[in-house]
Short mmCIF file of C-alpha atoms in Angstrom, two decimals:
data_model
loop_
_atom_site.label_atom_id
_atom_site.label_comp_id
_atom_site.label_asym_id
_atom_site.label_seq_id
_atom_site.Cartn_x
_atom_site.Cartn_y
_atom_site.Cartn_z
CA GLY D 1 140.01 -21.33 -69.88
CA TYR D 2 141.52 -18.42 -71.68
CA GLY D 3 140.71 -15.86 -69.01
CA GLY D 4 137.84 -13.44 -69.03
CA GLU D 5 134.22 -14.38 -69.35
CA ALA D 6 133.21 -17.70 -70.92
CA GLN D 7 130.14 -19.91 -71.17
CA ILE D 8 129.29 -23.55 -71.82
CA VAL D 9 128.77 -24.31 -75.52
CA GLU D 10 128.36 -28.10 -75.34
CA ILE D 11 127.03 -30.66 -72.89
CA ALA D 12 127.50 -34.38 -73.51
CA ALA D 13 126.97 -37.37 -71.26
CA LYS D 14 126.58 -41.13 -71.43
CA GLU D 15 124.62 -43.31 -69.05
CA ILE D 16 126.78 -46.42 -69.01
CA THR D 17 124.37 -48.96 -67.55
CA ASN D 18 121.74 -48.52 -70.27
CA ASP D 19 123.96 -46.93 -72.96
CA LEU D 20 121.81 -43.79 -73.12
CA LYS D 21 123.41 -40.65 -74.54
CA PHE D 22 122.83 -36.93 -74.17
CA ALA D 23 124.57 -34.44 -76.45
CA ARG D 24 123.58 -30.83 -77.05
CA LEU D 25 125.22 -27.69 -78.34
CA VAL D 26 124.43 -24.45 -76.52
CA LYS D 27 124.04 -20.90 -77.82
CA PRO D 28 126.19 -18.62 -75.63
CA SER D 29 124.92 -15.14 -74.76
CA ILE D 30 128.40 -13.63 -75.10
CA GLU D 31 130.99 -13.68 -77.87
CA ILE D 32 133.31 -16.68 -78.01
CA ASN D 33 136.96 -15.97 -77.28
CA PRO D 34 138.97 -16.25 -80.55
CA LYS D 35 141.44 -18.60 -78.80
CA ALA D 36 138.56 -20.92 -77.90
CA THR D 37 137.36 -20.88 -81.52
CA GLU D 38 140.88 -21.67 -82.65
CA LYS D 39 141.08 -24.62 -80.22
CA HIS D 40 137.57 -26.10 -80.57
CA GLY D 41 136.23 -24.65 -83.83
CA TYR D 42 132.99 -23.26 -82.36
CA LYS D 43 131.81 -19.96 -83.83
CA MET D 44 128.86 -17.76 -82.90
CA GLU D 45 127.33 -18.12 -86.37
CA HIS D 46 127.28 -21.90 -85.89
CA LEU D 47 125.99 -21.95 -82.30
CA GLY D 48 123.40 -19.20 -82.76
CA LYS D 49 120.77 -21.66 -83.97
CA PHE D 50 120.89 -23.78 -80.80
CA PRO D 51 118.96 -23.22 -77.55
CA SER D 52 120.42 -21.25 -74.64
CA PHE D 53 121.89 -22.88 -71.53
CA ASP D 54 118.63 -22.33 -69.61
CA LYS D 55 116.85 -24.76 -71.93
CA VAL D 56 119.71 -27.22 -72.48
CA GLY D 57 120.65 -27.26 -68.79
CA GLN D 58 117.07 -28.14 -67.82
CA ASP D 59 116.98 -30.83 -70.52
CA PHE D 60 120.18 -32.27 -69.02
CA VAL D 61 118.72 -32.28 -65.49
CA ASN D 62 115.58 -34.00 -66.82
CA TRP D 63 117.75 -36.57 -68.62
CA ILE D 64 119.65 -37.34 -65.40
CA GLU D 65 116.42 -37.58 -63.39
CA SER D 66 114.95 -40.01 -65.93
CA SER D 67 117.88 -42.41 -65.48
CA LYS D 68 116.85 -45.96 -64.66
CA THR D 69 119.65 -46.25 -62.09
CA ASP D 70 119.47 -45.21 -58.46
CA LYS D 71 122.99 -43.73 -58.43
CA VAL D 72 124.35 -41.07 -60.75
CA LEU D 73 128.06 -40.32 -61.03
CA ILE D 74 128.99 -37.25 -63.03
CA LEU D 75 132.54 -36.85 -64.31
CA ALA D 76 133.85 -33.72 -65.99
CA HIS D 77 136.28 -33.86 -68.90
CA ASN D 78 138.90 -31.11 -68.86
CA SER D 79 137.23 -29.41 -65.88
CA VAL D 80 140.44 -27.77 -64.65
CA PHE D 81 140.69 -25.88 -67.93
CA ASP D 82 136.98 -25.19 -68.32
#
């Protein structure tokens, strides 16, 4: 990222076999780096109404576990940067 401390502000996934989608915004517990806001447009005042990562992360795990497939492949977009 931009150096320093950072947190996840969005999780999105698509289960290809059954075309199921998961998309959630996440309220960070620290301020967002101004460079990240400039790049992605996320601001604390916008994300403050969403649940924290503890809740969204567990929802994501539950979504994966509820998949109707017996194999799950997770790919990360832009993971080198993030």
